[in-house]
PDB file of C-alpha atoms in Angstrom:
ATOM      1  CA  UNK A   1     145.414 118.766  60.411  1.00  0.00           C
ATOM      2  CA  UNK A   2     145.218 122.352  59.210  1.00  0.00           C
ATOM      3  CA  UNK A   3     143.689 123.173  55.841  1.00  0.00           C
ATOM      4  CA  UNK A   4     145.718 125.522  53.659  1.00  0.00           C
ATOM      5  CA  UNK A   5     143.501 127.294  51.178  1.00  0.00           C
ATOM      6  CA  UNK A   6     144.553 129.229  48.121  1.00  0.00           C
ATOM      7  CA  UNK A   7     142.070 132.070  47.774  1.00  0.00           C
ATOM      8  CA  UNK A   8     141.255 133.633  44.435  1.00  0.00           C
ATOM      9  CA  UNK A   9     138.894 136.339  43.242  1.00  0.00           C
ATOM     10  CA  UNK A  10     139.243 138.328  46.483  1.00  0.00           C
ATOM     11  CA  UNK A  11     136.945 141.356  46.856  1.00  0.00           C
ATOM     12  CA  UNK A  12     136.648 143.769  49.764  1.00  0.00           C
ATOM     13  CA  UNK A  13     133.174 145.059  50.687  1.00  0.00           C
ATOM     14  CA  UNK A  14     133.559 147.488  53.575  1.00  0.00           C
ATOM     15  CA  UNK A  15     135.522 145.700  56.305  1.00  0.00           C
ATOM     16  CA  UNK A  16     134.578 142.258  54.924  1.00  0.00           C
ATOM     17  CA  UNK A  17     136.665 140.310  52.422  1.00  0.00           C
ATOM     18  CA  UNK A  18     134.959 137.798  50.127  1.00  0.00           C
ATOM     19  CA  UNK A  19     137.060 135.118  48.418  1.00  0.00           C
ATOM     20  CA  UNK A  20     136.669 131.859  46.517  1.00  0.00           C
ATOM     21  CA  UNK A  21     138.635 128.670  47.155  1.00  0.00           C
ATOM     22  CA  UNK A  22     138.361 124.910  46.683  1.00  0.00           C
ATOM     23  CA  UNK A  23     137.363 122.687  49.579  1.00  0.00           C
ATOM     24  CA  UNK A  24     139.015 119.331  50.218  1.00  0.00           C
ATOM     25  CA  UNK A  25     136.838 117.650  47.579  1.00  0.00           C
ATOM     26  CA  UNK A  26     137.550 120.087  44.742  1.00  0.00           C
ATOM     27  CA  UNK A  27     134.287 122.036  44.997  1.00  0.00           C
ATOM     28  CA  UNK A  28     134.105 125.833  45.042  1.00  0.00           C
ATOM     29  CA  UNK A  29     133.522 127.408  48.445  1.00  0.00           C
ATOM     30  CA  UNK A  30     133.031 131.104  49.035  1.00  0.00           C
ATOM     31  CA  UNK A  31     134.175 132.721  52.259  1.00  0.00           C
ATOM     32  CA  UNK A  32     133.213 136.040  53.842  1.00  0.00           C
ATOM     33  CA  UNK A  33     135.444 137.254  56.693  1.00  0.00           C
ATOM     34  CA  UNK A  34     135.456 140.560  58.569  1.00  0.00           C
ATOM     35  CA  UNK A  35     138.874 142.170  59.015  1.00  0.00           C
ATOM     36  CA  UNK A  36     137.869 144.581  61.791  1.00  0.00           C
ATOM     37  CA  UNK A  37     139.716 144.105  65.108  1.00  0.00           C
ATOM     38  CA  UNK A  38     137.883 141.888  67.634  1.00  0.00           C
ATOM     39  CA  UNK A  39     134.989 141.162  65.252  1.00  0.00           C
ATOM     40  CA  UNK A  40     135.524 137.467  64.537  1.00  0.00           C
ATOM     41  CA  UNK A  41     132.903 137.114  61.775  1.00  0.00           C
ATOM     42  CA  UNK A  42     133.642 134.542  59.082  1.00  0.00           C
ATOM     43  CA  UNK A  43     131.456 132.064  57.216  1.00  0.00           C
ATOM     44  CA  UNK A  44     131.616 129.689  54.259  1.00  0.00           C
ATOM     45  CA  UNK A  45     128.902 129.667  51.603  1.00  0.00           C
ATOM     46  CA  UNK A  46     128.061 127.511  48.587  1.00  0.00           C
ATOM     47  CA  UNK A  47     127.382 130.472  46.287  1.00  0.00           C
ATOM     48  CA  UNK A  48     129.265 133.692  45.633  1.00  0.00           C
ATOM     49  CA  UNK A  49     126.018 135.693  45.796  1.00  0.00           C
ATOM     50  CA  UNK A  50     125.318 134.477  49.330  1.00  0.00           C
ATOM     51  CA  UNK A  51     128.817 135.410  50.494  1.00  0.00           C
ATOM     52  CA  UNK A  52     128.550 138.890  48.980  1.00  0.00           C
ATOM     53  CA  UNK A  53     125.098 139.398  50.516  1.00  0.00           C
ATOM     54  CA  UNK A  54     126.500 138.459  53.927  1.00  0.00           C
ATOM     55  CA  UNK A  55     129.339 140.943  53.402  1.00  0.00           C
ATOM     56  CA  UNK A  56     126.972 143.749  52.435  1.00  0.00           C
ATOM     57  CA  UNK A  57     124.627 143.188  55.401  1.00  0.00           C
ATOM     58  CA  UNK A  58     127.303 142.503  58.070  1.00  0.00           C
ATOM     59  CA  UNK A  59     127.396 144.914  61.009  1.00  0.00           C
ATOM     60  CA  UNK A  60     130.356 144.699  63.380  1.00  0.00           C
ATOM     61  CA  UNK A  61     129.577 144.381  67.063  1.00  0.00           C
ATOM     62  CA  UNK A  62     133.125 145.371  68.019  1.00  0.00           C
TER      63      UNK A  62
END
């Protein structure tokens, strides 16, 4: 079954978007996802600082 997330506090750092949402158990999860074509980078983190650090240090291979 697909998970539909409602993202809030969305910030764009270069080509990467960082957003906060709730997981299925009501806990905060922070997601970093690259919007560049053919990149495919996305990851979930437990802290906002970790997601923003990943966004700042991400280098697209595409």
